């Protein structure tokens, strides 16, 4: 029986005094990759910010692992949920290791140095993300793809069961986009981490998702497997396009061949 790590009940969110998300009810399946698609301004980023408490909700409830978020402290939430925004900013002189170590903050006091156990956790993450040889490199000297790996490493250091990512492939070339999404899929499959992310590329969303979620006008209009969402009718409703849908010969996922 499938269970839910993250549940939203009657959630209302506003941005700059404008109601964006209204009475939203939704459950994200545990251990799945859910990808949110939709036109600009439909509420995708607002939703992730609201879930992560970067944006204060107007009303409604958010449950993390069956516990109401409002009953959890900031540190407790940080052990359950990690959030990566579109454009994360690092201190100018921060190294790869420095950033990943920041992910351990929920587990230690402000004055205590990193323990041997925590140091081993960081070492393991450096290996998992392919950054071990770059651990002392300043993050400002890294490529876009390498920087994204660092931020994902920081999220992994929090040791949460849920990771939210807002457009993790933004500003990356196609090769680095595939690299980052492949890493996320590997982490999902090997660690059973629930991943919720926003993507603009429909074919990448189809390829790397278990569940696709279609948003429009602040509401979740569609949810289902890629074969259920990547259809001409759904894409026409969401994006006002006429799309021709085909099938990837390798993984049999639907792909958009052309749109007008």
Tab-separated table of C-alpha atoms in Angstrom:
chain	number	residue	atom	x	y	z
A	1	UNK	CA	0.000	0.000	0.000
A	2	UNK	CA	1.391	3.379	-1.006
A	3	UNK	CA	1.812	6.033	1.698
A	4	UNK	CA	2.277	9.796	1.711
A	5	UNK	CA	5.204	11.773	3.146
A	6	UNK	CA	3.713	15.161	2.383
A	7	UNK	CA	0.027	16.105	2.574
A	8	UNK	CA	-1.624	19.468	1.854
A	9	UNK	CA	-5.119	20.276	3.134
A	10	UNK	CA	-7.096	23.353	2.075
A	11	UNK	CA	-3.838	25.241	1.528
A	12	UNK	CA	-4.038	28.942	0.645
A	13	UNK	CA	-0.940	30.917	-0.349
A	14	UNK	CA	-0.555	34.539	-1.423
A	15	UNK	CA	2.319	36.445	-2.994
A	16	UNK	CA	2.497	40.237	-2.716
A	17	UNK	CA	-1.057	40.234	-1.319
A	18	UNK	CA	-2.410	38.331	-4.330
A	19	UNK	CA	-3.974	34.910	-3.736
A	20	UNK	CA	-2.026	32.403	-5.852
A	21	UNK	CA	-2.914	28.996	-4.382
A	22	UNK	CA	-6.518	28.517	-3.239
A	23	UNK	CA	-7.929	25.603	-1.204
A	24	UNK	CA	-5.358	23.129	-2.494
A	25	UNK	CA	-5.626	19.514	-1.370
A	26	UNK	CA	-2.937	17.099	-2.475
A	27	UNK	CA	-0.792	14.184	-1.275
A	28	UNK	CA	2.702	13.409	-2.559
A	29	UNK	CA	3.490	9.704	-2.661
A	30	UNK	CA	6.362	8.471	-0.518
A	31	UNK	CA	9.502	7.449	-2.380
A	32	UNK	CA	8.336	8.783	-5.747
A	33	UNK	CA	9.640	11.482	-8.071
A	34	UNK	CA	6.832	13.983	-8.643
A	35	UNK	CA	7.440	16.649	-11.286
A	36	UNK	CA	5.280	19.770	-11.438
A	37	UNK	CA	4.689	21.363	-14.839
A	38	UNK	CA	2.605	24.339	-15.885
A	39	UNK	CA	2.749	27.785	-17.486
A	40	UNK	CA	4.667	30.684	-15.956
A	41	UNK	CA	2.851	32.300	-13.069
A	42	UNK	CA	0.601	29.319	-12.340
A	43	UNK	CA	1.905	28.906	-8.777
A	44	UNK	CA	4.565	26.205	-9.067
A	45	UNK	CA	7.329	28.092	-7.231
A	46	UNK	CA	4.849	29.637	-4.803
A	47	UNK	CA	3.701	26.144	-3.849
A	48	UNK	CA	7.222	24.920	-3.073
A	49	UNK	CA	8.005	28.072	-1.077
A	50	UNK	CA	4.812	27.629	0.905
A	51	UNK	CA	5.564	23.989	1.686
A	52	UNK	CA	9.087	24.880	2.807
A	53	UNK	CA	7.782	27.817	4.933
A	54	UNK	CA	9.752	30.418	3.005
A	55	UNK	CA	6.317	31.844	2.266
A	56	UNK	CA	3.834	32.068	5.115
A	57	UNK	CA	0.565	30.316	4.357
A	58	UNK	CA	-2.707	32.195	4.625
A	59	UNK	CA	-4.544	29.138	5.898
A	60	UNK	CA	-4.717	25.380	5.594
A	61	UNK	CA	-2.540	22.551	6.828
A	62	UNK	CA	0.712	20.938	5.727
A	63	UNK	CA	1.618	17.532	7.146
A	64	UNK	CA	5.139	16.104	7.103
A	65	UNK	CA	5.242	12.395	7.830
A	66	UNK	CA	1.809	12.606	9.500
A	67	UNK	CA	2.749	15.563	11.726
A	68	UNK	CA	1.323	19.052	11.250
A	69	UNK	CA	4.160	21.360	10.203
A	70	UNK	CA	2.981	24.076	12.582
A	71	UNK	CA	3.736	21.707	15.488
A	72	UNK	CA	7.355	21.287	14.405
A	73	UNK	CA	10.325	23.530	15.130
A	74	UNK	CA	12.490	24.876	12.316
A	75	UNK	CA	15.204	22.345	13.134
A	76	UNK	CA	12.718	19.489	13.223
A	77	UNK	CA	11.408	20.478	9.808
A	78	UNK	CA	14.976	20.630	8.504
A	79	UNK	CA	15.444	16.964	9.449
A	80	UNK	CA	12.355	16.014	7.430
A	81	UNK	CA	12.385	18.319	4.406
A	82	UNK	CA	15.079	20.015	2.303
A	83	UNK	CA	14.397	22.767	-0.223
A	84	UNK	CA	16.616	23.994	-3.056
A	85	UNK	CA	15.521	27.292	-4.672
A	86	UNK	CA	16.094	28.263	-8.293
A	87	UNK	CA	19.186	30.365	-7.547
A	88	UNK	CA	20.999	29.430	-4.356
A	89	UNK	CA	23.706	31.858	-3.221
A	90	UNK	CA	26.882	30.816	-1.405
A	91	UNK	CA	29.317	32.914	0.667
A	92	UNK	CA	32.094	34.202	-1.576
A	93	UNK	CA	34.922	32.126	-0.072
A	94	UNK	CA	32.909	28.989	0.713
A	95	UNK	CA	34.336	25.669	-0.404
A	96	UNK	CA	32.457	22.604	-1.568
A	97	UNK	CA	32.922	20.977	1.849
A	98	UNK	CA	31.787	24.149	3.646
A	99	UNK	CA	28.467	24.164	1.804
A	100	UNK	CA	27.775	20.475	2.306
A	101	UNK	CA	28.616	20.790	6.008
A	102	UNK	CA	25.945	23.500	6.292
A	103	UNK	CA	23.385	20.775	5.710
A	104	UNK	CA	24.290	19.287	9.096
A	105	UNK	CA	23.034	22.336	11.017
A	106	UNK	CA	19.814	20.683	12.280
A	107	UNK	CA	21.877	18.106	14.142
A	108	UNK	CA	24.387	20.203	16.050
A	109	UNK	CA	24.568	23.219	18.309
A	110	UNK	CA	25.886	26.535	17.066
A	111	UNK	CA	29.197	26.210	18.919
A	112	UNK	CA	29.950	22.509	18.543
A	113	UNK	CA	32.429	21.535	15.863
A	114	UNK	CA	31.574	18.855	13.345
A	115	UNK	CA	31.937	15.385	14.898
A	116	UNK	CA	33.704	12.362	13.458
A	117	UNK	CA	30.325	10.837	12.637
A	118	UNK	CA	29.167	13.978	10.851
A	119	UNK	CA	32.500	14.239	9.044
A	120	UNK	CA	31.990	10.699	7.728
A	121	UNK	CA	28.477	11.620	6.555
A	122	UNK	CA	29.939	14.568	4.623
A	123	UNK	CA	32.663	12.324	3.157
A	124	UNK	CA	30.049	9.818	1.985
A	125	UNK	CA	28.021	12.586	0.323
A	126	UNK	CA	31.098	13.955	-1.435
A	127	UNK	CA	31.567	10.485	-2.909
A	128	UNK	CA	27.878	10.060	-3.825
A	129	UNK	CA	27.791	13.400	-5.647
A	130	UNK	CA	31.170	12.924	-7.350
A	131	UNK	CA	32.695	15.929	-5.572
A	132	UNK	CA	35.382	14.330	-3.419
A	133	UNK	CA	38.254	15.623	-5.531
A	134	UNK	CA	36.734	19.127	-5.443
A	135	UNK	CA	36.000	19.321	-1.708
A	136	UNK	CA	38.444	22.202	-1.054
A	137	UNK	CA	37.565	24.073	-4.246
A	138	UNK	CA	35.736	27.370	-3.850
A	139	UNK	CA	32.201	27.072	-5.111
A	140	UNK	CA	32.537	30.262	-7.163
A	141	UNK	CA	35.142	28.465	-9.322
A	142	UNK	CA	32.858	25.562	-10.225
A	143	UNK	CA	30.771	24.997	-13.332
A	144	UNK	CA	26.988	25.301	-13.135
A	145	UNK	CA	26.534	21.538	-13.043
A	146	UNK	CA	29.124	21.134	-10.300
A	147	UNK	CA	27.488	23.860	-8.221
A	148	UNK	CA	24.119	22.120	-8.487
A	149	UNK	CA	25.742	18.920	-7.252
A	150	UNK	CA	27.043	20.847	-4.239
A	151	UNK	CA	23.569	22.163	-3.375
A	152	UNK	CA	22.111	18.679	-3.763
A	153	UNK	CA	24.907	17.449	-1.477
A	154	UNK	CA	23.910	20.023	1.129
A	155	UNK	CA	20.311	18.794	0.946
A	156	UNK	CA	21.510	15.193	1.353
A	157	UNK	CA	23.490	16.228	4.433
A	158	UNK	CA	20.197	17.143	6.094
A	159	UNK	CA	19.280	13.438	5.816
A	160	UNK	CA	15.637	14.185	5.054
A	161	UNK	CA	13.059	11.912	3.477
A	162	UNK	CA	11.771	14.713	1.239
A	163	UNK	CA	13.625	17.063	-1.118
A	164	UNK	CA	11.930	19.928	-2.965
A	165	UNK	CA	13.719	21.433	-5.959
A	166	UNK	CA	12.604	24.507	-7.887
A	167	UNK	CA	13.885	24.201	-11.456
A	168	UNK	CA	17.169	22.415	-10.605
A	169	UNK	CA	18.275	22.454	-14.265
A	170	UNK	CA	17.931	26.222	-14.776
A	171	UNK	CA	20.950	27.785	-16.565
A	172	UNK	CA	22.494	24.364	-17.252
A	173	UNK	CA	23.325	23.027	-20.689
A	174	UNK	CA	21.622	19.834	-21.810
A	175	UNK	CA	24.451	17.549	-20.737
A	176	UNK	CA	24.487	18.957	-17.201
A	177	UNK	CA	20.676	18.819	-17.045
A	178	UNK	CA	20.771	15.083	-17.743
A	179	UNK	CA	23.616	14.672	-15.259
A	180	UNK	CA	21.724	16.375	-12.414
A	181	UNK	CA	18.428	14.613	-13.081
A	182	UNK	CA	20.176	11.244	-13.340
A	183	UNK	CA	21.812	11.893	-9.962
A	184	UNK	CA	18.433	12.768	-8.406
A	185	UNK	CA	16.836	9.642	-9.856
A	186	UNK	CA	19.681	7.491	-8.522
A	187	UNK	CA	19.275	9.010	-5.042
A	188	UNK	CA	15.544	8.398	-5.202
A	189	UNK	CA	15.950	4.783	-6.222
A	190	UNK	CA	18.759	3.932	-3.788
A	191	UNK	CA	17.618	5.935	-0.738
A	192	UNK	CA	13.838	6.029	-1.310
A	193	UNK	CA	13.850	9.827	-1.008
A	194	UNK	CA	10.611	11.544	-1.972
A	195	UNK	CA	11.489	14.145	-4.608
A	196	UNK	CA	9.189	16.963	-5.692
A	197	UNK	CA	10.553	19.286	-8.366
A	198	UNK	CA	9.501	21.884	-10.880
A	199	UNK	CA	10.716	21.434	-14.456
A	200	UNK	CA	9.989	23.428	-17.611
A	201	UNK	CA	11.287	20.905	-20.143
A	202	UNK	CA	8.332	18.598	-20.774
A	203	UNK	CA	10.388	15.753	-22.205
A	204	UNK	CA	12.759	15.747	-19.231
A	205	UNK	CA	9.776	15.927	-16.882
A	206	UNK	CA	8.286	12.858	-18.574
A	207	UNK	CA	11.563	10.947	-18.649
A	208	UNK	CA	12.542	11.438	-15.006
A	209	UNK	CA	9.171	11.450	-13.213
A	210	UNK	CA	7.044	8.750	-11.667
A	211	UNK	CA	4.165	11.197	-11.256
A	212	UNK	CA	3.515	14.339	-13.307
A	213	UNK	CA	1.450	17.161	-11.849
A	214	UNK	CA	-0.094	19.771	-14.131
A	215	UNK	CA	-0.812	23.178	-12.584
A	216	UNK	CA	-2.794	26.080	-13.985
A	217	UNK	CA	-4.189	29.207	-12.319
A	218	UNK	CA	-3.006	28.140	-8.879
A	219	UNK	CA	-4.724	24.762	-9.005
A	220	UNK	CA	-3.575	21.211	-9.662
A	221	UNK	CA	-5.559	20.365	-12.779
A	222	UNK	CA	-3.938	17.025	-13.576
A	223	UNK	CA	-1.958	14.287	-11.841
A	224	UNK	CA	-0.889	10.874	-13.020
A	225	UNK	CA	1.745	8.850	-14.793
A	226	UNK	CA	3.592	10.544	-17.679
A	227	UNK	CA	1.469	8.539	-20.147
A	228	UNK	CA	-1.636	10.138	-18.631
A	229	UNK	CA	-0.335	13.710	-18.539
A	230	UNK	CA	1.798	13.965	-21.696
A	231	UNK	CA	-1.157	14.009	-24.053
A	232	UNK	CA	-2.168	16.526	-26.692
A	233	UNK	CA	-5.366	17.373	-24.804
A	234	UNK	CA	-3.674	18.023	-21.451
A	235	UNK	CA	-0.854	20.088	-22.939
A	236	UNK	CA	-3.335	22.139	-24.932
A	237	UNK	CA	-5.263	22.935	-21.760
A	238	UNK	CA	-2.164	23.764	-19.703
A	239	UNK	CA	-0.069	25.627	-22.264
A	240	UNK	CA	-2.475	26.483	-25.119
A	241	UNK	CA	-0.317	24.554	-27.597
A	242	UNK	CA	-1.027	21.946	-30.238
A	243	UNK	CA	1.402	19.151	-29.444
A	244	UNK	CA	2.309	16.004	-31.334
A	245	UNK	CA	3.183	13.247	-28.841
A	246	UNK	CA	5.398	10.263	-29.599
A	247	UNK	CA	7.079	7.496	-27.621
A	248	UNK	CA	10.699	7.296	-26.515
A	249	UNK	CA	12.062	4.072	-28.048
A	250	UNK	CA	14.308	3.414	-25.032
A	251	UNK	CA	12.172	3.894	-21.925
A	252	UNK	CA	8.755	3.997	-23.650
A	253	UNK	CA	7.927	7.319	-21.976
A	254	UNK	CA	5.869	9.848	-23.982
A	255	UNK	CA	7.761	12.703	-25.618
A	256	UNK	CA	6.649	15.903	-27.289
A	257	UNK	CA	7.812	15.711	-30.908
A	258	UNK	CA	6.512	19.093	-31.979
A	259	UNK	CA	4.231	21.871	-30.783
A	260	UNK	CA	2.707	24.994	-32.300
